[in-house]
mmCIF file of C-alpha atoms in Angstrom:
data_model
loop_
_atom_site.group_PDB
_atom_site.id
_atom_site.type_symbol
_atom_site.label_atom_id
_atom_site.label_comp_id
_atom_site.label_asym_id
_atom_site.label_seq_id
_atom_site.Cartn_x
_atom_site.Cartn_y
_atom_site.Cartn_z
ATOM 1 C CA MET S 653 70.215 -72.523 65.144
ATOM 2 C CA THR S 654 71.391 -76.109 65.238
ATOM 3 C CA ALA S 655 68.806 -78.644 64.148
ATOM 4 C CA PRO S 656 67.956 -81.358 66.688
ATOM 5 C CA SER S 657 69.810 -84.590 66.114
ATOM 6 C CA ASP S 658 67.840 -87.520 64.717
ATOM 7 C CA ALA S 659 70.354 -89.989 66.120
ATOM 8 C CA PRO S 660 68.773 -92.512 68.501
ATOM 9 C CA LYS S 661 69.546 -92.076 72.161
ATOM 10 C CA SER S 662 72.151 -94.588 73.312
ATOM 11 C CA ARG S 663 70.814 -97.431 75.456
ATOM 12 C CA ARG S 664 72.355 -97.672 78.904
ATOM 13 C CA ALA S 665 72.700 -100.234 81.666
ATOM 14 C CA ALA S 666 73.549 -99.955 85.351
ATOM 15 C CA ILE S 667 75.315 -102.493 87.514
ATOM 16 C CA VAL S 668 74.598 -102.675 91.243
ATOM 17 C CA PHE S 669 77.379 -104.758 92.696
ATOM 18 C CA ASN S 670 78.601 -106.053 96.017
ATOM 19 C CA PRO S 671 82.361 -105.265 95.987
ATOM 20 C CA ILE S 672 83.074 -108.138 98.378
ATOM 21 C CA LYS S 673 81.374 -110.757 96.181
ATOM 22 C CA VAL S 674 82.631 -109.886 92.680
ATOM 23 C CA ASP S 675 85.828 -109.464 90.707
ATOM 24 C CA GLU S 676 85.281 -105.822 89.740
ATOM 25 C CA GLN S 677 88.144 -105.558 87.246
ATOM 26 C CA ARG S 678 87.000 -108.645 85.350
ATOM 27 C CA LEU S 679 83.448 -107.265 85.249
ATOM 28 C CA ARG S 680 84.566 -103.846 84.000
ATOM 29 C CA THR S 681 86.546 -105.451 81.181
ATOM 30 C CA ALA S 682 83.673 -107.740 80.135
ATOM 31 C CA ILE S 683 81.017 -105.022 80.338
ATOM 32 C CA ALA S 684 83.136 -102.544 78.385
ATOM 33 C CA ALA S 685 83.492 -105.153 75.634
ATOM 34 C CA ALA S 686 79.719 -105.762 75.573
ATOM 35 C CA GLU S 687 78.999 -102.004 75.457
ATOM 36 C CA ALA S 688 81.282 -101.597 72.439
ATOM 37 C CA GLU S 689 79.955 -104.660 70.621
ATOM 38 C CA HIS S 690 76.278 -103.743 70.974
ATOM 39 C CA GLY S 691 76.491 -99.950 70.766
ATOM 40 C CA TRP S 692 75.336 -99.140 74.300
ATOM 41 C CA GLY S 693 76.383 -96.110 76.321
ATOM 42 C CA GLU S 694 78.698 -96.253 79.318
ATOM 43 C CA THR S 695 77.334 -98.410 82.136
ATOM 44 C CA LEU S 696 76.495 -96.746 85.449
ATOM 45 C CA TRP S 697 78.467 -98.438 88.257
ATOM 46 C CA LEU S 698 76.920 -98.395 91.753
ATOM 47 C CA GLU S 699 78.231 -100.180 94.863
ATOM 48 C CA THR S 700 76.179 -101.706 97.643
ATOM 49 C CA SER S 701 77.112 -101.235 101.286
ATOM 50 C CA VAL S 702 76.259 -102.695 104.666
ATOM 51 C CA GLU S 703 73.878 -99.779 105.225
ATOM 52 C CA ASP S 704 72.273 -100.066 101.770
ATOM 53 C CA PRO S 705 72.359 -103.556 100.208
ATOM 54 C CA GLY S 706 71.040 -102.292 96.882
ATOM 55 C CA GLN S 707 67.720 -100.463 97.062
ATOM 56 C CA GLY S 708 69.216 -96.938 97.025
ATOM 57 C CA PRO S 709 71.646 -97.525 94.149
ATOM 58 C CA THR S 710 68.869 -99.188 92.141
ATOM 59 C CA ARG S 711 66.510 -96.246 92.621
ATOM 60 C CA GLN S 712 69.304 -93.953 91.444
ATOM 61 C CA ALA S 713 69.753 -96.094 88.337
ATOM 62 C CA VAL S 714 66.019 -95.990 87.560
ATOM 63 C CA ALA S 715 65.979 -92.203 88.047
ATOM 64 C CA GLU S 716 68.792 -91.893 85.499
ATOM 65 C CA GLY S 717 66.736 -93.781 82.934
ATOM 66 C CA VAL S 718 68.728 -96.972 82.435
ATOM 67 C CA GLU S 719 67.118 -99.827 80.534
ATOM 68 C CA VAL S 720 68.412 -102.663 82.685
ATOM 69 C CA VAL S 721 69.960 -103.026 86.145
ATOM 70 C CA ILE S 722 72.490 -105.836 86.506
ATOM 71 C CA ALA S 723 72.528 -107.282 90.032
ATOM 72 C CA ALA S 724 76.014 -108.603 90.785
ATOM 73 C CA GLY S 725 76.205 -110.193 94.219
ATOM 74 C CA GLY S 726 74.562 -112.800 96.380
ATOM 75 C CA ASP S 727 70.870 -113.447 96.984
ATOM 76 C CA GLY S 728 70.652 -110.416 99.292
ATOM 77 C CA THR S 729 71.829 -108.091 96.523
ATOM 78 C CA VAL S 730 69.406 -109.602 94.020
ATOM 79 C CA ARG S 731 66.496 -109.293 96.460
ATOM 80 C CA ALA S 732 67.333 -105.650 97.263
ATOM 81 C CA VAL S 733 67.608 -104.692 93.580
ATOM 82 C CA ALA S 734 64.336 -106.463 92.765
ATOM 83 C CA GLU S 735 62.600 -104.689 95.651
ATOM 84 C CA ALA S 736 63.557 -101.303 94.192
ATOM 85 C CA LEU S 737 62.578 -102.347 90.642
ATOM 86 C CA ARG S 738 59.122 -103.515 91.732
ATOM 87 C CA GLY S 739 56.474 -102.027 89.465
ATOM 88 C CA THR S 740 58.920 -100.253 87.134
ATOM 89 C CA ASP S 741 59.632 -100.911 83.448
ATOM 90 C CA THR S 742 63.354 -101.357 84.160
ATOM 91 C CA ALA S 743 64.549 -104.931 83.771
ATOM 92 C CA LEU S 744 66.607 -106.940 86.246
ATOM 93 C CA ALA S 745 69.561 -108.890 84.837
ATOM 94 C CA LEU S 746 71.331 -111.472 86.991
ATOM 95 C CA LEU S 747 75.051 -111.811 87.386
ATOM 96 C CA PRO S 748 75.104 -114.550 90.040
ATOM 97 C CA SER S 749 77.785 -114.507 92.710
ATOM 98 C CA GLY S 750 78.170 -116.251 96.049
ATOM 99 C CA THR S 751 76.752 -119.655 96.951
ATOM 100 C CA GLY S 752 72.984 -119.381 96.704
ATOM 101 C CA ASN S 753 71.884 -117.860 93.409
ATOM 102 C CA LEU S 754 68.339 -118.907 94.276
ATOM 103 C CA LEU S 755 66.467 -116.947 91.598
ATOM 104 C CA ALA S 756 68.963 -117.867 88.869
ATOM 105 C CA ARG S 757 68.558 -121.567 89.722
ATOM 106 C CA ASN S 758 64.775 -121.309 89.571
ATOM 107 C CA LEU S 759 64.969 -119.527 86.218
ATOM 108 C CA ASP S 760 67.197 -122.347 84.876
ATOM 109 C CA LEU S 761 70.057 -119.943 84.141
ATOM 110 C CA ASN S 762 73.687 -120.920 83.634
ATOM 111 C CA LEU S 763 75.480 -119.984 86.855
ATOM 112 C CA ALA S 764 79.055 -120.519 85.740
ATOM 113 C CA HIS S 765 79.560 -118.180 82.776
ATOM 114 C CA VAL S 766 80.018 -114.508 83.741
ATOM 115 C CA GLU S 767 80.508 -113.311 80.163
ATOM 116 C CA GLY S 768 77.361 -115.154 79.098
ATOM 117 C CA SER S 769 75.346 -113.447 81.838
ATOM 118 C CA ILE S 770 76.652 -110.055 80.704
ATOM 119 C CA GLU S 771 75.747 -110.884 77.091
ATOM 120 C CA THR S 772 72.194 -111.644 78.266
ATOM 121 C CA ALA S 773 71.992 -108.260 80.011
ATOM 122 C CA PHE S 774 72.678 -106.490 76.701
ATOM 123 C CA THR S 775 70.862 -108.782 74.257
ATOM 124 C CA GLY S 776 68.264 -110.809 76.151
ATOM 125 C CA GLU S 777 64.480 -110.727 76.258
ATOM 126 C CA ASP S 778 62.386 -109.428 79.153
ATOM 127 C CA ARG S 779 59.843 -111.552 80.962
ATOM 128 C CA LYS S 780 57.539 -110.525 83.785
ATOM 129 C CA ILE S 781 57.519 -112.590 86.976
ATOM 130 C CA ASP S 782 55.701 -112.363 90.292
ATOM 131 C CA LEU S 783 57.182 -110.714 93.346
ATOM 132 C CA GLY S 784 56.373 -111.651 96.921
ATOM 133 C CA VAL S 785 55.719 -108.988 99.540
ATOM 134 C CA ALA S 786 56.127 -109.766 103.251
ATOM 135 C CA ARG S 787 54.717 -107.469 105.937
ATOM 136 C CA LEU S 788 56.368 -108.271 109.261
ATOM 137 C CA GLU S 789 55.144 -107.520 112.784
ATOM 138 C CA ARG S 790 57.626 -107.388 115.675
ATOM 139 C CA GLU S 791 57.016 -108.140 119.338
ATOM 140 C CA ASP S 792 57.038 -104.391 120.116
ATOM 141 C CA GLY S 793 54.227 -103.809 117.605
ATOM 142 C CA SER S 794 56.425 -102.224 114.912
ATOM 143 C CA ARG S 795 55.860 -103.248 111.300
ATOM 144 C CA GLU S 796 57.933 -103.257 108.130
ATOM 145 C CA GLU S 797 57.601 -104.454 104.556
ATOM 146 C CA HIS S 798 60.046 -106.273 102.268
ATOM 147 C CA ALA S 799 59.910 -107.905 98.850
ATOM 148 C CA PHE S 800 61.191 -111.393 98.125
ATOM 149 C CA LEU S 801 61.758 -113.480 95.030
ATOM 150 C CA VAL S 802 62.058 -117.091 96.120
ATOM 151 C CA MET S 803 60.957 -118.052 99.642
ATOM 152 C CA ALA S 804 59.987 -116.692 103.032
ATOM 153 C CA GLY S 805 59.964 -118.863 106.112
ATOM 154 C CA ILE S 806 60.040 -119.531 109.815
ATOM 155 C CA GLY S 807 61.179 -122.542 111.804
ATOM 156 C CA ILE S 808 64.062 -124.779 110.756
ATOM 157 C CA ASP S 809 64.436 -122.798 107.514
ATOM 158 C CA ALA S 810 65.383 -119.651 109.408
ATOM 159 C CA GLN S 811 67.275 -121.562 112.106
ATOM 160 C CA MET S 812 69.363 -123.155 109.374
ATOM 161 C CA VAL S 813 70.494 -119.664 108.363
ATOM 162 C CA VAL S 814 71.234 -118.790 111.997
ATOM 163 C CA ASN S 815 73.309 -121.937 112.495
ATOM 164 C CA THR S 816 75.328 -121.747 109.274
ATOM 165 C CA ASN S 817 79.028 -121.267 109.864
ATOM 166 C CA ALA S 818 80.056 -118.250 107.758
ATOM 167 C CA GLU S 819 83.656 -119.370 107.323
ATOM 168 C CA LEU S 820 82.604 -122.884 106.322
ATOM 169 C CA LYS S 821 80.154 -121.432 103.795
ATOM 170 C CA LYS S 822 82.961 -119.394 102.198
ATOM 171 C CA LYS S 823 85.060 -122.548 101.785
ATOM 172 C CA VAL S 824 82.523 -125.161 100.683
ATOM 173 C CA GLY S 825 79.431 -123.199 99.665
ATOM 174 C CA TRP S 826 76.030 -124.810 100.172
ATOM 175 C CA ILE S 827 77.547 -127.961 101.682
ATOM 176 C CA ALA S 828 77.852 -125.827 104.819
ATOM 177 C CA TYR S 829 74.085 -125.995 105.164
ATOM 178 C CA VAL S 830 74.286 -129.725 105.834
ATOM 179 C CA ASP S 831 76.117 -128.900 109.054
ATOM 180 C CA ALA S 832 73.514 -126.241 109.812
ATOM 181 C CA ILE S 833 70.612 -128.629 109.195
ATOM 182 C CA VAL S 834 72.035 -131.167 111.638
ATOM 183 C CA ARG S 835 72.328 -128.527 114.357
ATOM 184 C CA SER S 836 68.889 -127.123 113.577
ATOM 185 C CA LEU S 837 67.243 -130.539 113.858
ATOM 186 C CA ARG S 838 68.390 -130.772 117.457
ATOM 187 C CA ASP S 839 65.852 -128.043 118.220
ATOM 188 C CA ARG S 840 62.698 -130.019 118.915
ATOM 189 C CA ASP S 841 60.558 -126.926 119.501
ATOM 190 C CA ARG S 842 57.448 -126.782 117.385
ATOM 191 C CA LEU S 843 55.700 -123.582 116.441
ATOM 192 C CA ARG S 844 51.998 -123.184 117.125
ATOM 193 C CA ILE S 845 50.533 -120.882 114.494
ATOM 194 C CA ARG S 846 47.166 -119.419 113.548
ATOM 195 C CA TYR S 847 46.673 -118.582 109.886
ATOM 196 C CA GLU S 848 44.281 -117.317 107.219
ATOM 197 C CA LEU S 849 44.658 -118.144 103.524
ATOM 198 C CA ASP S 850 42.925 -115.783 101.103
ATOM 199 C CA ASP S 851 39.252 -115.530 102.093
ATOM 200 C CA GLY S 852 39.127 -118.944 103.753
ATOM 201 C CA PRO S 853 38.339 -119.626 107.395
ATOM 202 C CA ALA S 854 40.986 -119.200 110.084
ATOM 203 C CA GLY S 855 42.955 -122.308 110.945
ATOM 204 C CA SER S 856 45.705 -123.431 113.283
ATOM 205 C CA MET S 857 48.462 -126.036 113.262
ATOM 206 C CA SER S 858 51.714 -127.021 114.896
ATOM 207 C CA VAL S 859 54.728 -126.917 112.578
ATOM 208 C CA HIS S 860 58.480 -127.353 112.667
ATOM 209 C CA THR S 861 58.931 -125.250 109.514
ATOM 210 C CA LEU S 862 56.655 -123.069 107.391
ATOM 211 C CA LEU S 863 57.729 -121.892 103.933
ATOM 212 C CA VAL S 864 55.962 -119.561 101.512
ATOM 213 C CA GLY S 865 57.399 -119.932 98.023
ATOM 214 C CA ASN S 866 57.292 -117.941 94.807
ATOM 215 C CA CYS S 867 59.727 -120.528 93.363
ATOM 216 C CA GLY S 868 60.153 -124.179 94.203
ATOM 217 C CA SER S 869 63.816 -125.194 94.019
ATOM 218 C CA LEU S 870 66.592 -125.012 96.588
ATOM 219 C CA PRO S 871 70.340 -125.538 96.014
ATOM 220 C CA GLY S 872 71.366 -129.130 95.512
ATOM 221 C CA ASN S 873 68.536 -129.598 92.987
ATOM 222 C CA ILE S 874 66.051 -130.040 95.839
ATOM 223 C CA LEU S 875 62.526 -129.453 94.548
ATOM 224 C CA LEU S 876 60.654 -128.439 97.675
ATOM 225 C CA LEU S 877 57.557 -126.903 96.056
ATOM 226 C CA PRO S 878 56.942 -128.865 92.850
ATOM 227 C CA GLU S 879 53.896 -126.875 91.737
ATOM 228 C CA ALA S 880 55.454 -123.431 92.221
ATOM 229 C CA ALA S 881 55.847 -121.148 89.194
ATOM 230 C CA VAL S 882 57.323 -117.649 89.068
ATOM 231 C CA ASP S 883 54.470 -116.183 87.030
ATOM 232 C CA ASP S 884 51.246 -117.923 88.101
ATOM 233 C CA GLY S 885 50.036 -115.245 90.540
ATOM 234 C CA ASP S 886 50.021 -117.670 93.489
ATOM 235 C CA PHE S 887 52.187 -118.689 96.402
ATOM 236 C CA ASP S 888 52.900 -122.330 97.131
ATOM 237 C CA ILE S 889 53.114 -123.011 100.857
ATOM 238 C CA VAL S 890 54.481 -126.020 102.692
ATOM 239 C CA ALA S 891 54.286 -126.879 106.374
ATOM 240 C CA LEU S 892 56.749 -129.472 107.673
ATOM 241 C CA ARG S 893 55.289 -131.366 110.639
ATOM 242 C CA PRO S 894 57.571 -134.340 111.372
ATOM 243 C CA GLU S 895 57.238 -136.574 114.412
ATOM 244 C CA GLY S 896 60.741 -137.789 115.222
ATOM 245 C CA PHE S 897 63.216 -139.545 112.938
ATOM 246 C CA PHE S 898 60.656 -141.398 110.805
ATOM 247 C CA GLY S 899 58.782 -138.165 110.204
ATOM 248 C CA TRP S 900 61.934 -136.577 108.805
ATOM 249 C CA LEU S 901 62.536 -139.729 106.754
ATOM 250 C CA GLN S 902 59.067 -139.370 105.193
ATOM 251 C CA ILE S 903 59.810 -135.757 104.307
ATOM 252 C CA TRP S 904 63.180 -136.651 102.794
ATOM 253 C CA THR S 905 61.601 -139.431 100.717
ATOM 254 C CA LYS S 906 58.869 -137.108 99.483
ATOM 255 C CA ILE S 907 61.207 -134.269 98.501
ATOM 256 C CA VAL S 908 64.194 -136.201 97.145
ATOM 257 C CA TRP S 909 62.563 -139.317 95.665
ATOM 258 C CA GLU S 910 59.082 -138.242 94.589
ATOM 259 C CA ASN S 911 59.709 -134.573 93.742
ATOM 260 C CA GLY S 912 63.264 -135.069 92.507
ATOM 261 C CA VAL S 913 62.981 -138.388 90.635
ATOM 262 C CA LEU S 914 59.452 -139.684 90.042
ATOM 263 C CA ARG S 915 57.991 -136.342 88.997
ATOM 264 C CA ARG S 916 60.427 -136.124 86.074
ATOM 265 C CA SER S 917 58.765 -138.938 84.080
ATOM 266 C CA GLN S 918 55.221 -139.807 83.050
ATOM 267 C CA ALA S 919 55.519 -143.261 84.598
ATOM 268 C CA GLY S 920 56.824 -141.733 87.821
ATOM 269 C CA ARG S 921 53.944 -139.260 88.002
ATOM 270 C CA LYS S 922 51.477 -142.113 87.526
ATOM 271 C CA LEU S 923 53.134 -144.003 90.375
ATOM 272 C CA MET S 924 52.926 -140.889 92.561
ATOM 273 C CA SER S 925 49.176 -140.688 91.969
ATOM 274 C CA LEU S 926 48.821 -144.090 93.654
ATOM 275 C CA THR S 927 50.684 -143.068 96.822
ATOM 276 C CA LYS S 928 49.070 -141.449 99.839
ATOM 277 C CA GLU S 929 49.975 -137.970 100.991
ATOM 278 C CA VAL S 930 52.040 -137.986 104.178
ATOM 279 C CA ARG S 931 50.892 -136.157 107.287
ATOM 280 C CA THR S 932 54.372 -134.744 107.824
ATOM 281 C CA LEU S 933 53.958 -132.418 104.810
ATOM 282 C CA ARG S 934 51.027 -130.141 104.159
ATOM 283 C CA TYR S 935 50.809 -128.131 100.955
ATOM 284 C CA LEU S 936 48.670 -125.024 100.444
ATOM 285 C CA LYS S 937 48.295 -122.512 97.606
ATOM 286 C CA GLY S 938 46.967 -118.955 97.554
ATOM 287 C CA LYS S 939 47.568 -115.259 96.992
ATOM 288 C CA GLN S 940 47.552 -113.930 100.552
ATOM 289 C CA PHE S 941 48.711 -115.760 103.665
ATOM 290 C CA THR S 942 48.500 -114.297 107.158
ATOM 291 C CA VAL S 943 50.241 -116.029 110.078
ATOM 292 C CA ARG S 944 50.407 -115.291 113.801
ATOM 293 C CA ILE S 945 52.959 -117.226 115.866
ATOM 294 C CA GLU S 946 52.489 -118.262 119.480
ATOM 295 C CA LYS S 947 55.939 -116.890 120.381
ATOM 296 C CA PRO S 948 58.541 -114.807 118.477
ATOM 297 C CA ASP S 949 60.588 -116.692 115.914
ATOM 298 C CA GLU S 950 63.306 -115.913 113.369
ATOM 299 C CA PHE S 951 62.077 -114.965 109.893
ATOM 300 C CA GLU S 952 64.034 -115.320 106.650
ATOM 301 C CA LEU S 953 63.630 -113.990 103.115
ATOM 302 C CA ASP S 954 65.602 -115.481 100.220
ATOM 303 C CA GLY S 955 68.200 -116.897 102.608
ATOM 304 C CA ASP S 956 68.742 -113.764 104.720
ATOM 305 C CA LEU S 957 67.574 -113.279 108.307
ATOM 306 C CA PHE S 958 65.167 -110.450 109.110
ATOM 307 C CA GLY S 959 64.935 -110.888 112.876
ATOM 308 C CA GLU S 960 62.193 -112.268 115.102
ATOM 309 C CA VAL S 961 58.531 -111.748 114.257
ATOM 310 C CA VAL S 962 55.254 -112.513 115.996
ATOM 311 C CA ALA S 963 53.181 -112.290 112.815
ATOM 312 C CA PHE S 964 53.566 -111.832 109.077
ATOM 313 C CA ARG S 965 51.460 -111.459 105.961
ATOM 314 C CA THR S 966 52.681 -112.451 102.522
ATOM 315 C CA THR S 967 50.958 -111.301 99.335
ATOM 316 C CA VAL S 968 51.703 -111.821 95.653
ATOM 317 C CA ASP S 969 52.374 -108.792 93.466
ATOM 318 C CA PRO S 970 51.596 -110.435 90.107
ATOM 319 C CA LEU S 971 54.058 -109.868 87.249
ATOM 320 C CA ALA S 972 55.571 -106.914 89.118
ATOM 321 C CA LEU S 973 59.160 -107.496 88.004
ATOM 322 C CA GLU S 974 60.803 -107.536 84.572
ATOM 323 C CA VAL S 975 63.648 -110.062 84.365
ATOM 324 C CA ARG S 976 66.030 -110.235 81.430
ATOM 325 C CA LEU S 977 66.583 -113.787 80.152
ATOM 326 C CA PRO S 978 68.599 -115.203 77.245
ATOM 327 C CA ALA S 979 66.735 -114.863 73.943
ATOM 328 C CA GLY S 980 64.451 -117.873 73.437
ATOM 329 C CA HIS S 981 65.071 -119.176 76.965
ATOM 330 C CA ARG S 982 62.329 -121.410 78.339
ATOM 331 C CA LEU S 983 61.705 -122.169 81.986
ATOM 332 C CA SER S 984 61.121 -125.620 83.435
ATOM 333 C CA THR S 985 57.554 -124.557 84.299
ATOM 334 C CA ASP S 986 56.783 -123.559 80.696
ATOM 335 C CA GLN S 987 54.535 -125.953 78.821
ATOM 336 C CA PRO S 988 55.834 -127.141 75.460
ATOM 337 C CA GLU S 989 53.999 -125.678 72.481
ATOM 338 C CA SER S 990 52.567 -129.091 71.620
ATOM 339 C CA ALA S 991 50.936 -129.283 75.054
ATOM 340 C CA VAL S 992 49.473 -125.791 74.640
ATOM 341 C CA ARG S 993 48.027 -126.671 71.219
ATOM 342 C CA ALA S 994 46.550 -129.866 72.640
#
């Protein structure tokens, strides 16, 4: 009888990739080199499709016992992979592609170096982050549930996605959203909503845009939700309620000047404390947010449209996702050790 081998079982990764978004041959070459260098087994390669943007392949990878699933595609691929990894011990590694890369930006990851991202998948450290869960209700009464990593929203946020020219986006990336914003702002319709936040009383308000964020940054280094953190167990919510051109100017000043410039220095933060909050922006924070809309409106998750809804509920699933980061990597929301000791 042959004695059982004492050799350690080879570690293995899977890659769930969008074949339209990535250079497959370059990836295969780079991943093969990383496997050989670090002594891992052969990576499991799984394609996404229009019918299955990543959940099915990811579940297959988890069932086969891989240690890490590399998401190679746009924000939709990343969201789908994360949804299937929710609550498992399998880590998500990011290989950003496309124009958004929303989660990678909010994790302060280098977006330009494919080989570096692959190295992180094989050698990095795992960190737990929160996952958002959105339960949607349609006009016909049907309901469905989806996970999200960065933001969920209605109003101009979703209309911006609707109005974005796909061909222009391919050519110039996120600059295409400037064109979409201009066209979206022509829609002067405001949404009347009723809402409940955690165990608080029901409220109502009229909004142009409503965003629920697990992270705070958008492309272009726009810090929309300055208090948002990926691992604090809370959502940060913002309602945009502008009245005409000057209302939008107030919002732009708040987001670009205060959030983007003043907040970065101690003197700037002190100056901010002396300014009044503007009525055009309302910030909220909580763990569960239920919204009913006066009429159906487009809903988006992490930059993808999910159709019209009449109501939705977002909840935080705290620390439900393992994400693989470069060894020693710190996030912008991390406090320095000196501040912790103080």
